[in-house]
Coordinates of C-alpha atoms in Angstrom, one line a residue:
M8 CA 16.1 19.9 -22.4
Q9 CA 12.9 20.5 -24.3
N10 CA 14.1 17.9 -26.9
F11 CA 14.1 15.2 -24.2
T12 CA 11.0 16.1 -22.1
S13 CA 7.7 14.4 -23.1
S14 CA 5.0 16.9 -23.4
L15 CA 2.2 15.0 -21.6
L16 CA 1.8 11.8 -19.8
I17 CA -0.3 9.3 -21.8
K18 CA -3.6 8.9 -20.1
I19 CA -6.0 6.2 -21.0
I20 CA -9.7 6.9 -20.7
F21 CA -11.9 4.1 -19.2
I22 CA -15.7 4.2 -19.3
F23 CA -17.2 3.2 -16.1
S24 CA -20.3 1.0 -16.3
F25 CA -19.9 -1.7 -13.6
F26 CA -20.6 0.5 -10.5
P27 CA -23.7 2.6 -10.4
N28 CA -21.8 5.4 -8.5
L29 CA -18.9 5.4 -11.0
S30 CA -18.8 8.1 -13.7
S31 CA -16.5 8.6 -16.6
S32 CA -13.0 9.5 -15.5
Q33 CA -9.4 9.3 -16.6
T34 CA -6.7 6.9 -15.4
L35 CA -9.1 4.8 -13.3
S36 CA -9.6 1.1 -14.3
T37 CA -13.0 -0.5 -13.9
Q38 CA -11.4 -3.9 -13.8
K39 CA -9.0 -3.0 -11.0
L40 CA -11.7 -1.4 -8.9
E41 CA -13.8 -4.6 -9.3
E42 CA -10.7 -6.5 -8.1
A43 CA -10.3 -4.2 -5.2
V44 CA -13.9 -4.6 -4.1
S45 CA -13.6 -8.3 -4.4
E46 CA -10.4 -8.4 -2.3
I47 CA -11.9 -6.0 0.3
E48 CA -15.0 -8.3 0.6
K49 CA -12.7 -11.3 1.1
G50 CA -11.0 -9.5 4.0
S51 CA -7.6 -9.2 2.2
F52 CA -7.0 -5.8 3.7
G53 CA -8.5 -6.4 7.1
E54 CA -11.8 -4.7 8.1
I55 CA -12.5 -1.9 5.6
H56 CA -15.4 0.4 6.2
S57 CA -15.4 2.7 3.2
L58 CA -13.6 3.5 0.0
L59 CA -14.4 6.8 -1.8
I60 CA -12.7 8.3 -4.9
W61 CA -13.2 12.0 -5.9
K62 CA -11.8 13.0 -9.2
D63 CA -12.2 16.0 -11.5
N64 CA -14.6 17.8 -9.2
K65 CA -17.0 14.9 -8.4
V66 CA -17.2 11.6 -6.4
V67 CA -16.7 8.9 -9.0
F68 CA -16.7 5.9 -6.6
E69 CA -18.3 5.5 -3.2
K70 CA -18.8 2.1 -1.4
Y71 CA -19.1 1.0 2.2
F72 CA -18.2 -2.4 3.6
N73 CA -18.8 -4.6 6.7
D74 CA -22.2 -3.0 7.3
W75 CA -20.8 0.5 7.9
P76 CA -23.5 3.1 7.5
S77 CA -22.7 5.7 4.8
D78 CA -23.9 8.6 7.0
S79 CA -22.0 7.5 10.1
I80 CA -19.0 9.4 11.4
H81 CA -15.8 7.5 11.8
Q82 CA -12.8 7.7 14.1
L83 CA -9.9 9.4 12.2
Q84 CA -7.3 8.4 14.8
S85 CA -4.0 10.3 13.9
A86 CA -5.5 11.6 10.7
T87 CA -6.9 14.1 13.2
K88 CA -3.4 15.6 13.4
S89 CA -3.5 16.8 9.8
I90 CA -6.8 18.6 10.4
T91 CA -5.3 20.1 13.5
A92 CA -2.6 21.6 11.3
T93 CA -5.3 22.9 9.0
L94 CA -6.9 24.6 11.9
L95 CA -3.6 26.2 12.9
G96 CA -3.3 27.5 9.3
I97 CA -6.8 29.0 9.6
A98 CA -5.9 30.6 12.9
I99 CA -3.0 32.3 11.1
Q100 CA -5.2 33.4 8.2
Q101 CA -7.7 34.8 10.7
G102 CA -5.0 36.8 12.5
F103 CA -5.1 35.0 15.8
I104 CA -1.5 33.8 15.3
K105 CA 1.3 35.7 13.6
D106 CA 3.2 32.8 12.1
V107 CA 4.7 29.3 12.8
H108 CA 7.9 30.8 14.1
Q109 CA 6.4 32.1 17.4
P110 CA 7.7 30.4 20.6
V111 CA 5.3 27.9 22.0
L112 CA 5.6 29.1 25.6
S113 CA 4.4 32.6 24.7
F114 CA 0.9 31.1 24.4
F115 CA 1.0 29.4 27.8
S116 CA 2.0 32.1 30.2
D117 CA -0.6 30.8 32.6
K118 CA 1.1 27.4 32.9
K119 CA 3.5 26.6 35.6
I120 CA 6.9 25.2 34.4
E121 CA 8.5 23.3 37.3
E122 CA 12.0 23.3 35.8
P123 CA 12.7 26.1 33.4
D124 CA 15.0 25.1 30.5
S125 CA 16.5 27.3 27.9
L126 CA 15.9 24.7 25.2
R127 CA 12.2 24.6 26.1
N128 CA 12.0 28.4 25.5
Q129 CA 13.3 27.7 21.9
I130 CA 10.4 25.5 20.9
T131 CA 8.4 27.1 18.0
I132 CA 5.0 26.2 16.6
E133 CA 6.8 24.8 13.5
D134 CA 8.8 22.5 15.7
L135 CA 5.5 21.1 16.9
L136 CA 4.0 20.8 13.5
T137 CA 7.0 18.8 12.2
Q138 CA 7.1 16.6 15.4
R139 CA 10.5 18.0 16.4
P140 CA 9.9 19.7 19.8
G141 CA 12.9 18.1 21.4
L142 CA 11.0 16.7 24.3
A143 CA 12.0 13.5 26.0
W144 CA 8.6 12.0 24.9
I145 CA 8.1 8.3 24.9
E146 CA 5.1 6.8 23.2
R147 CA 5.8 3.9 20.9
Q148 CA 5.6 1.0 23.5
W149 CA 2.4 1.3 25.4
E150 CA 3.5 -1.2 28.1
D151 CA 6.7 0.8 28.8
P152 CA 6.3 2.2 32.4
N153 CA 8.0 5.4 31.1
N154 CA 5.4 5.9 28.3
T155 CA 4.6 9.6 28.7
W156 CA 1.5 9.6 26.6
R157 CA 0.0 6.8 28.7
K158 CA 0.7 8.8 31.8
V159 CA -1.1 11.8 30.4
L160 CA -4.1 9.7 29.2
E161 CA -4.5 8.0 32.6
S162 CA -4.5 11.4 34.4
E163 CA -7.0 14.2 34.9
G164 CA -6.4 17.9 34.9
D165 CA -4.2 20.1 32.8
W166 CA -2.7 18.0 30.0
Y167 CA -1.1 21.0 28.4
E168 CA 0.9 21.8 31.6
M169 CA 1.9 18.1 31.9
I170 CA 3.3 18.0 28.4
L171 CA 5.1 21.4 28.8
N172 CA 6.8 20.0 31.9
T173 CA 8.2 17.0 30.0
P174 CA 12.0 17.2 30.2
M175 CA 13.9 18.3 27.2
R176 CA 16.1 15.7 25.4
E177 CA 17.7 17.8 22.6
E178 CA 17.5 21.1 20.8
P179 CA 14.1 21.7 19.1
G180 CA 14.0 21.2 15.4
T181 CA 16.7 18.5 15.3
R182 CA 15.0 15.1 15.6
F183 CA 11.7 13.6 14.4
N184 CA 9.9 12.1 17.4
Y185 CA 6.3 11.2 16.3
G186 CA 3.7 11.4 19.0
N187 CA 0.6 13.1 20.4
A188 CA 2.3 15.8 22.5
A189 CA 2.9 18.1 19.6
P190 CA -0.7 18.2 18.2
L191 CA -2.2 18.6 21.6
L192 CA 0.0 21.7 22.2
V193 CA -1.0 23.1 18.8
T194 CA -4.6 22.7 19.8
G195 CA -3.9 24.5 23.0
I196 CA -2.2 27.3 21.1
I197 CA -5.3 27.7 18.8
Q198 CA -7.5 27.9 21.9
Q199 CA -5.3 30.3 23.8
A200 CA -4.9 32.6 20.7
S201 CA -8.6 32.6 19.6
G202 CA -10.3 32.4 23.0
M203 CA -12.4 29.6 21.6
E204 CA -12.6 25.9 22.5
I205 CA -11.2 23.7 19.7
D206 CA -14.6 22.2 18.7
Q207 CA -16.2 25.6 18.5
F208 CA -13.2 27.0 16.5
A209 CA -13.3 24.1 14.1
K210 CA -17.1 24.4 13.6
K211 CA -17.0 28.2 12.9
H212 CA -13.9 28.4 10.8
L213 CA -13.6 25.1 9.0
F214 CA -16.7 22.8 9.2
D215 CA -19.4 25.4 8.7
P216 CA -17.6 27.0 5.6
L217 CA -17.2 23.5 4.1
G218 CA -20.8 22.4 4.8
I219 CA -19.7 19.7 7.3
E220 CA -22.6 19.2 9.6
K221 CA -21.8 16.0 11.4
F222 CA -18.6 15.8 13.5
E223 CA -17.6 14.9 16.9
Y224 CA -14.5 15.3 19.1
W225 CA -13.5 12.8 21.8
S226 CA -14.7 14.0 25.2
G227 CA -11.8 12.4 27.2
N228 CA -10.6 14.4 30.2
G229 CA -13.9 16.2 30.4
K230 CA -14.2 17.7 26.9
P231 CA -12.2 18.4 23.7
A232 CA -10.8 21.7 25.0
N233 CA -9.1 19.7 27.8
N234 CA -7.7 16.9 25.7
G235 CA -6.3 18.9 22.8
G236 CA -8.9 17.7 20.3
A237 CA -6.9 14.5 20.2
L238 CA -9.5 12.4 18.3
L239 CA -12.0 13.6 15.7
Y240 CA -14.9 11.8 14.0
L241 CA -16.0 12.6 10.5
R242 CA -18.0 11.0 7.7
S243 CA -16.0 9.7 4.8
K244 CA -17.8 12.0 2.4
D245 CA -16.8 15.0 4.6
L246 CA -13.2 13.9 4.8
I247 CA -13.2 14.3 1.0
K248 CA -13.9 18.0 1.6
I249 CA -10.8 18.4 3.7
G250 CA -8.9 17.0 0.7
Q251 CA -10.6 19.4 -1.7
L252 CA -9.7 22.4 0.5
H253 CA -6.1 21.4 0.2
L254 CA -6.3 20.6 -3.5
Q255 CA -7.7 24.1 -4.0
D256 CA -4.8 25.7 -2.2
G257 CA -6.9 26.6 0.8
I258 CA -9.7 28.3 -1.0
W259 CA -13.3 27.4 -0.6
N260 CA -16.1 28.9 -2.7
G261 CA -13.9 31.9 -3.5
S262 CA -12.9 32.6 0.1
R263 CA -9.3 31.9 1.3
L264 CA -9.4 29.8 4.5
L265 CA -5.7 29.0 4.6
P266 CA -2.8 31.4 4.1
E267 CA -1.4 31.6 0.6
G268 CA 1.4 29.0 0.3
W269 CA 0.3 27.1 3.4
V270 CA -0.8 24.0 1.6
Q271 CA 2.4 23.7 -0.3
K272 CA 4.5 24.1 2.8
A273 CA 2.3 21.9 5.1
T274 CA 2.2 19.0 2.7
S275 CA 5.8 19.1 1.6
G276 CA 8.5 16.7 2.8
I277 CA 10.1 18.9 5.4
V278 CA 11.5 16.1 7.5
K279 CA 12.8 13.3 5.2
G280 CA 12.8 9.5 5.4
N281 CA 10.9 8.7 8.6
I282 CA 10.4 4.9 8.9
D283 CA 6.8 4.8 10.2
N284 CA 6.2 1.1 9.5
R285 CA 7.8 -2.0 7.9
F286 CA 6.4 -1.2 4.5
Y287 CA 7.4 2.4 3.8
K288 CA 9.4 5.4 5.0
F289 CA 7.7 8.7 4.6
S290 CA 8.6 12.4 4.7
Y291 CA 6.6 14.6 7.0
G292 CA 5.3 18.2 6.7
Y293 CA 2.9 19.9 9.1
F294 CA 1.2 16.8 10.4
W295 CA 0.9 15.5 6.8
W296 CA 2.8 12.6 5.3
S297 CA 4.3 12.5 1.8
E298 CA 7.0 10.9 -0.4
G299 CA 6.3 7.2 0.5
I300 CA 9.4 5.2 -0.4
P301 CA 8.8 1.4 -0.2
L302 CA 11.1 -0.7 2.0
S303 CA 10.4 -3.8 -0.1
E304 CA 10.0 -4.5 -3.8
D305 CA 6.6 -5.9 -3.0
F306 CA 5.2 -2.3 -2.6
F307 CA 4.9 0.5 -5.0
Y308 CA 6.7 3.8 -4.8
I309 CA 4.3 6.7 -3.9
P310 CA 4.9 9.8 -6.1
K311 CA 6.3 12.9 -4.3
S312 CA 3.3 15.0 -5.3
I313 CA 1.0 12.8 -3.2
Y314 CA 0.3 13.7 0.4
M315 CA -1.7 11.9 3.1
A316 CA -3.4 12.2 6.4
R317 CA -3.0 8.8 8.1
G318 CA -4.3 7.2 11.2
A319 CA -4.1 4.0 13.2
G320 CA -6.5 1.3 12.0
G321 CA -6.0 2.2 8.4
Q322 CA -7.5 5.7 8.1
H323 CA -6.3 7.4 5.0
L324 CA -7.0 10.7 3.2
I325 CA -4.9 10.7 0.1
V326 CA -4.5 13.7 -2.1
H327 CA -3.0 13.4 -5.6
P328 CA -2.8 16.9 -7.1
K329 CA -1.5 16.0 -10.5
E330 CA -4.5 13.7 -11.1
K331 CA -6.9 16.0 -9.3
M332 CA -7.9 13.0 -7.2
I333 CA -8.7 12.4 -3.6
V334 CA -9.1 8.9 -2.0
V335 CA -10.6 8.2 1.4
I336 CA -10.2 4.8 3.1
T337 CA -11.6 4.2 6.5
A338 CA -11.0 0.9 8.3
W339 CA -10.4 -0.8 11.7
N340 CA -7.3 -2.8 11.2
L341 CA -5.1 -2.0 14.2
Q342 CA -2.5 -4.7 13.7
Q343 CA -1.8 -3.7 10.1
S344 CA -2.7 -0.1 9.8
S345 CA -0.8 0.5 6.6
L346 CA -2.3 -2.5 4.7
P347 CA -5.3 -0.6 3.5
L348 CA -2.9 1.8 1.7
T349 CA -2.2 -1.0 -0.7
I350 CA -5.8 -0.6 -2.0
Y351 CA -4.7 2.7 -3.3
T352 CA -1.3 1.8 -4.6
N353 CA -2.3 -1.5 -6.2
Y354 CA -5.7 -0.7 -7.6
I355 CA -6.2 3.1 -7.8
L356 CA -2.9 4.7 -8.4
P357 CA -2.5 5.0 -12.2
D358 CA -0.1 2.5 -13.8
E359 CA 2.1 5.3 -15.2
Y360 CA 3.2 6.2 -11.7
K361 CA 4.1 2.6 -10.8
K362 CA 6.4 1.8 -13.8
K363 CA 10.0 1.4 -12.6
L364 CA 12.4 2.7 -15.2
Q365 CA 14.2 -0.2 -17.0
P366 CA 17.7 0.8 -18.0
K367 CA 19.4 -1.6 -20.4
L368 CA 22.8 -3.1 -20.0
F369 CA 25.3 -1.1 -22.0
A370 CA 28.2 -2.6 -24.1
P371 CA 27.8 -6.2 -22.7
D372 CA 30.8 -7.2 -24.8
I373 CA 33.1 -5.4 -22.3
L374 CA 31.5 -6.4 -19.1
T375 CA 33.1 -8.9 -16.7
E376 CA 32.5 -10.2 -13.2
Q377 CA 34.6 -7.3 -12.0
V378 CA 33.5 -3.7 -11.4
E379 CA 33.0 -1.5 -14.6
A380 CA 32.0 2.1 -13.9
S381 CA 32.3 5.7 -15.1
V382 CA 32.0 5.1 -18.8
T383 CA 32.6 8.1 -21.2
L384 CA 32.1 8.2 -24.9
S385 CA 33.8 10.2 -27.7
P386 CA 31.5 12.8 -29.4
N387 CA 30.9 10.5 -32.4
E388 CA 30.3 7.6 -30.0
Q389 CA 32.8 5.4 -31.8
E390 CA 35.2 4.9 -28.8
L391 CA 34.7 4.7 -25.1
F392 CA 36.8 4.7 -21.9
F393 CA 35.7 3.3 -18.5
A394 CA 37.2 2.4 -15.1
R395 CA 37.6 -1.1 -13.9
K396 CA 38.6 -2.6 -10.6
D397 CA 38.4 -6.2 -9.2
S398 CA 36.0 -5.6 -6.2
F399 CA 33.3 -3.2 -5.4
F400 CA 33.6 -3.6 -1.6
A401 CA 37.4 -3.6 -1.4
M402 CA 38.2 0.0 -0.6
G403 CA 41.4 1.4 -1.9
R404 CA 41.9 -1.1 -4.6
K405 CA 43.5 0.0 -7.8
N406 CA 41.3 1.4 -10.6
T407 CA 42.5 1.3 -14.2
I408 CA 41.1 3.1 -17.2
Y409 CA 40.3 0.9 -20.2
Y410 CA 39.7 1.8 -23.9
S411 CA 37.4 0.1 -26.5
R412 CA 36.3 0.9 -30.0
K413 CA 32.9 0.3 -31.7
L414 CA 33.0 -2.5 -34.3
K415 CA 31.2 -2.7 -37.6
Y416 CA 27.9 -4.2 -36.3
G417 CA 27.6 -2.2 -33.1
S418 CA 29.5 -4.4 -30.7
W419 CA 32.6 -3.3 -28.9
S420 CA 36.2 -4.4 -29.2
K421 CA 38.0 -6.2 -26.4
P422 CA 39.1 -3.5 -23.8
H423 CA 42.7 -2.6 -23.5
V424 CA 44.4 -0.5 -20.8
A425 CA 44.4 3.1 -21.9
P426 CA 47.9 4.3 -22.9
F427 CA 48.1 6.8 -20.1
S428 CA 46.8 4.4 -17.4
G429 CA 47.9 1.2 -15.7
Q430 CA 50.7 2.2 -13.3
Y431 CA 48.6 4.1 -10.8
S432 CA 45.0 4.1 -9.6
D433 CA 43.2 6.0 -12.3
T434 CA 39.4 6.5 -12.5
N435 CA 36.5 8.9 -13.4
P436 CA 37.4 9.3 -17.1
F437 CA 35.5 12.0 -19.0
I438 CA 35.9 13.1 -22.6
T439 CA 35.0 16.7 -23.1
P440 CA 32.1 17.7 -25.4
D441 CA 34.6 18.7 -28.2
G442 CA 36.5 15.4 -27.8
K443 CA 39.9 17.2 -27.5
R444 CA 40.6 16.3 -23.9
L445 CA 40.0 13.4 -21.5
F446 CA 40.0 14.3 -17.8
F447 CA 40.4 11.7 -15.0
T448 CA 41.4 11.4 -11.4
S449 CA 44.6 9.7 -10.2
N450 CA 46.8 9.1 -7.2
R451 CA 49.9 9.4 -9.4
P452 CA 52.7 11.5 -7.9
T453 CA 53.1 15.2 -8.7
Q454 CA 56.7 15.1 -7.5
L455 CA 59.1 12.5 -8.7
G456 CA 59.6 9.8 -6.0
V457 CA 57.0 11.3 -3.6
E458 CA 54.1 9.0 -3.0
K459 CA 50.7 10.7 -3.5
K460 CA 48.2 10.2 -0.6
D461 CA 45.2 11.8 -2.2
R462 CA 43.7 12.0 -5.7
D463 CA 44.0 14.9 -8.1
I464 CA 42.4 15.8 -11.4
W465 CA 44.6 15.2 -14.6
Y466 CA 43.9 15.4 -18.3
V467 CA 45.4 14.1 -21.6
E468 CA 45.0 15.9 -24.9
K469 CA 44.0 14.3 -28.2
T470 CA 46.9 14.3 -30.7
D471 CA 47.3 12.9 -34.2
S472 CA 49.0 9.9 -32.8
G473 CA 46.7 9.2 -29.8
W474 CA 46.8 10.9 -26.4
S475 CA 49.4 13.1 -24.8
Q476 CA 51.2 12.4 -21.5
P477 CA 49.0 13.2 -18.4
I478 CA 48.9 16.9 -17.4
H479 CA 48.2 17.9 -13.8
L480 CA 45.8 20.6 -13.0
E481 CA 47.3 23.0 -10.5
M482 CA 45.6 25.3 -8.1
P483 CA 42.9 26.4 -7.7
I484 CA 41.4 23.1 -9.0
N485 CA 43.5 20.6 -7.1
S486 CA 43.9 21.1 -3.3
N487 CA 45.6 19.3 -0.4
E488 CA 42.5 17.0 -0.3
S489 CA 41.2 14.6 -2.9
E490 CA 39.4 15.8 -6.0
Y491 CA 37.3 13.4 -8.1
S492 CA 34.7 13.0 -10.9
P493 CA 35.6 15.9 -13.3
T494 CA 33.1 16.7 -16.1
L495 CA 32.9 19.8 -18.3
D496 CA 30.1 21.7 -20.1
E497 CA 30.4 23.1 -23.6
E498 CA 31.8 26.4 -22.2
G499 CA 34.7 24.6 -20.6
N500 CA 33.5 25.1 -17.0
L501 CA 34.8 22.3 -14.8
Y502 CA 32.5 20.5 -12.4
F503 CA 34.1 18.1 -9.9
G504 CA 33.9 16.7 -6.4
S505 CA 36.3 17.5 -3.6
Y506 CA 37.0 16.9 0.0
R507 CA 38.4 20.4 0.4
K508 CA 37.3 22.6 3.3
G509 CA 34.4 24.9 3.1
G510 CA 31.8 22.4 1.9
H511 CA 28.6 21.1 3.4
G512 CA 29.6 17.4 3.8
S513 CA 32.5 15.0 3.6
G514 CA 32.7 15.4 -0.2
D515 CA 30.9 18.2 -2.1
L516 CA 30.4 19.1 -5.7
W517 CA 32.1 22.3 -7.0
V518 CA 32.4 24.3 -10.2
S519 CA 35.4 26.2 -11.6
Y520 CA 34.3 28.6 -14.3
F521 CA 36.6 29.0 -17.3
K522 CA 37.2 32.7 -18.0
N523 CA 39.8 34.4 -20.0
G524 CA 41.6 31.2 -20.6
Q525 CA 41.9 30.3 -16.9
Y526 CA 40.0 28.3 -14.3
Q527 CA 38.6 30.5 -11.5
A528 CA 38.4 29.7 -7.8
P529 CA 36.0 26.8 -7.3
E530 CA 32.5 27.6 -6.1
N531 CA 30.4 25.2 -4.1
L532 CA 27.1 24.1 -5.7
S533 CA 25.3 25.0 -2.5
N534 CA 23.3 22.9 -0.1
A535 CA 20.6 22.5 -2.7
V536 CA 22.9 19.9 -4.2
N537 CA 25.4 19.1 -1.4
A538 CA 24.4 17.2 1.8
P539 CA 26.3 16.2 4.9
D540 CA 27.0 12.6 3.9
G541 CA 28.7 13.5 0.6
E542 CA 28.2 13.6 -3.1
W543 CA 30.3 11.4 -5.4
G544 CA 30.3 10.6 -9.1
S545 CA 28.6 13.3 -11.1
C546 CA 28.1 14.7 -14.6
I547 CA 27.1 18.1 -15.8
D548 CA 24.7 18.5 -18.8
P549 CA 26.7 19.8 -21.8
K550 CA 24.5 23.0 -21.7
G551 CA 25.0 23.4 -18.0
Q552 CA 21.3 23.2 -17.3
F553 CA 21.2 20.3 -15.0
I554 CA 23.6 18.0 -13.1
I555 CA 23.1 14.3 -12.1
W556 CA 25.2 12.7 -9.4
E557 CA 25.3 9.9 -6.9
S558 CA 24.9 10.4 -3.2
S559 CA 24.8 8.2 -0.1
G560 CA 23.1 8.5 3.2
R561 CA 20.5 11.1 2.2
E562 CA 17.2 10.7 4.1
E563 CA 15.1 10.1 1.0
G564 CA 17.5 7.5 -0.4
I565 CA 16.6 3.9 -0.9
T566 CA 20.0 2.6 0.2
P567 CA 22.9 4.1 2.1
S568 CA 25.3 2.8 -0.6
G569 CA 24.5 5.1 -3.5
D570 CA 21.4 6.6 -5.3
L571 CA 21.2 9.0 -8.2
Y572 CA 19.9 12.6 -7.9
I573 CA 19.3 15.5 -10.3
S574 CA 19.2 19.2 -9.8
F575 CA 18.2 21.9 -12.4
K576 CA 19.7 25.3 -12.7
K577 CA 17.1 28.1 -12.7
E578 CA 17.9 31.8 -13.0
G579 CA 21.5 31.0 -12.0
K580 CA 20.6 29.0 -8.9
W581 CA 20.6 25.3 -8.4
Q582 CA 17.2 23.9 -7.3
P583 CA 16.7 21.4 -4.5
A584 CA 18.0 17.9 -5.3
Q585 CA 15.4 15.4 -6.7
H586 CA 15.8 11.8 -6.0
L587 CA 15.4 9.7 -9.1
S588 CA 13.2 7.2 -7.3
L589 CA 12.0 4.9 -10.0
L590 CA 15.4 4.7 -11.6
N591 CA 17.4 3.8 -8.4
S592 CA 17.5 0.1 -7.7
G593 CA 18.0 -0.4 -4.0
G594 CA 21.5 -1.5 -4.9
S595 CA 24.2 1.0 -5.6
D596 CA 23.7 3.3 -8.6
L597 CA 26.9 5.1 -9.5
T598 CA 29.1 7.3 -11.7
P599 CA 26.5 8.9 -14.0
K600 CA 27.6 10.3 -17.4
I601 CA 25.6 12.2 -20.0
H602 CA 26.2 11.7 -23.7
G603 CA 23.9 12.7 -26.4
D604 CA 20.3 11.7 -25.6
Y605 CA 21.3 9.2 -22.9
L606 CA 22.3 8.8 -19.3
Y607 CA 24.9 6.2 -18.6
F608 CA 25.7 4.9 -15.1
A609 CA 27.0 1.9 -13.2
S610 CA 24.9 -0.3 -10.9
N611 CA 25.1 -3.6 -9.0
R612 CA 21.4 -4.2 -9.4
H613 CA 20.1 -7.6 -10.5
K614 CA 19.8 -8.1 -14.2
D615 CA 16.1 -8.3 -13.7
F616 CA 16.3 -5.0 -11.8
M617 CA 15.3 -6.3 -8.4
I618 CA 17.1 -5.2 -5.3
Q619 CA 20.4 -6.9 -4.5
I620 CA 22.4 -4.7 -2.2
N621 CA 25.3 -7.1 -1.7
N622 CA 25.9 -7.8 -5.4
N623 CA 29.7 -7.4 -6.0
N624 CA 29.3 -7.3 -9.8
V625 CA 28.9 -3.7 -11.0
D626 CA 27.9 -3.2 -14.7
L627 CA 27.2 -0.4 -17.1
Y628 CA 23.7 0.7 -17.9
R629 CA 22.0 3.2 -20.3
I630 CA 18.6 4.9 -20.3
S631 CA 17.3 7.8 -22.5
L632 CA 17.1 11.2 -20.9
E633 CA 13.5 11.4 -22.2
E634 CA 12.5 8.6 -19.9
V635 CA 14.3 10.3 -17.0
F636 CA 12.5 13.6 -17.6
A637 CA 9.2 11.8 -18.0
L638 CA 9.8 10.3 -14.6
I639 CA 10.4 13.8 -13.1
E640 CA 7.3 15.2 -14.8
R641 CA 5.0 12.6 -13.3
E642 CA 6.5 12.9 -9.9

C-alpha cells in the first residue's frame, strides 16, 4: 500500500497582507477571504456578526460585522449543547460521575415518576448525549399543540421532572430524535452529581481554567439551574478556546480537563446520516455534529475529521484537527441557519478537501447504451472480461460475460461472448492474480434438467487452447442461498458475497481461506464491513490488506442505490468501513475490481460526474489507487 499512498498533502503557503489581523498561515487564501468579507457585507449569508479563524496556535483572522461589538457575548443557541457535553466529560474527569453508561434515573431519585416504565429505567447518559433517549418527544413544529418542548417552556416549576415523565416511544439507543430534552437532563445530572448549579460548575471547572471571564446563562424559569442551562452566551474569541480544548484532546495548560479519549468519542459520528436540514445530512456524537454529506451538488462535502457545534441562527464552532484550525461564525439568520456554514466550505476550507475525484471512462471502445459492469483484466492487462445486461433497473435480466483483447494502439477489440457464457445468466467475472483461473457467478444448473433458483460460484481454468468447461465449487463455498462476487488474493483465499444464514444483513461478505489445498469453512468479515442492508460487488486487494465493495442503504451513503466503501485489515482484524465520499457520485457506483495500480468500477454517473440517479446507462471507470488513498488520508 505504501507504493500507492501519497506521503503528504500538497499545501500552498499564502502570505497574508490584506487584513491587518491576518498573519502568515498555510492553506488559507487571502483572495478568498476578501471575497468572503465582501459577500458577508452584501448580506449574502444573512446577518453575520463575527468570523474568526484560529490556526497553528494563533488567531489569524478576526472581523465583526453589522456593528456587533467584538467584546460582546453572543447567544450560542444549540451550540450550547456541545458545551454541555464538555461539562459532562469534565464531571466524569472530576469523579462526580462514573461513566456515560450509568442509568439516568439513578440521578433523579427525588423526582416523582407518574407512570413507571421499564424502558425509562434503561435510559443511560450516553442515550441522552446521542439524542436517543426513546422519549415520545415532539419539538420540530412549534405550532403543534403536542409540542412537548413548548409545553415545558411555557410552564414553571420542575422541568426535569416534566421531561422524565414524558411517555416512552421506543427502546433507548435505537432512534435519533433531536431536541432539548436530552441536554437539559444532562445538565440536571451534572448538578445532582456535583451538588453545584450549572453556571457555578461551568465557571469553576471550565471557564476559569480557560480564562473565560464573560459568560451568561439564560435565566428562564428562575435561573440556569432550573432550566437546564439551555442557552449560553459567550464571546466569539472565547468560543475559540472551547475549540482549542478539544483540539488539544481535553488538555489545557498541561492539566487534563476531559477524560482521555473523551474528545475522540464525543466528536465521532456515533449516529450516522441525520438529515438536519435541506443542505446536509450529518453524523452525531455527544452533542457534536460531524461528517457533513451534501444533499446537493451545490454544496461541498465536509471531511470526516471535522466536527462542529451548531446552533440556530447560524452559530458555528468548527474544528478541523488535520489543519489545526478552528473557525467561529456567529450570526442571526433564523430562516437559513445553515447558510453561514457555506462561508467556511466555500472560502475557508482548503481546496484540497473539496476536490471530487475524477475517474476516467475505461475502454470506451466496448461501452454501449446497455449496462457494462464487473470488469476484470488478465495479469498482463492484454485481455479483459466484463458482464453486460440490457437494463440496470430490470431486476432478474440475463447477464452475459464478454471478452475483449487490447489492440496495437491501446484500444480494445469488439467484445464477443466468452466461450463459457451465453446460455445462462453469468456475471461477476474475476481473473485470479496468476491468471490461471477465472471465477464467476451463474444460475446454471448443477443437476441436469433441474432449474437453478439461486446463483453459485463457478470457475474456468486457462488451457493452451483457451478456457476449460465451467467447474462448480462445492460446499463449503456454495450454499442453498445465492453466492456472488468472487475475488481471490495472491494466497488463493476466496472472498465472496452470500445470502447464507449467520450474516449481519441481507447479503454479507465472507472469506474462505485456502489451506492444504482445500477451501475452509467461510468466515464472515464481521460487522466492521457488513451492515444490515447488504454488501454486494467487492474485490480484495491481491495482498489481502484491504477490501473495496459496494453497499446500499448505509446511513452515511449518498444514495440508497450503491456507494463504494473500503476497509483495511490491521493486526488480523477488519477496521470500520470508510465511505469513499469524494469518489461516489450520487448515482450508483458498483462492482469494484483492483488490478495493478488502479481501481476499476461501474457507475451510472453523468459523463461530467454530476449526480444522475435515474441514469440507466452504466459504464466502466478507472482511477488510480494513489488518488483513492490520498482521499482517505485527507479525510
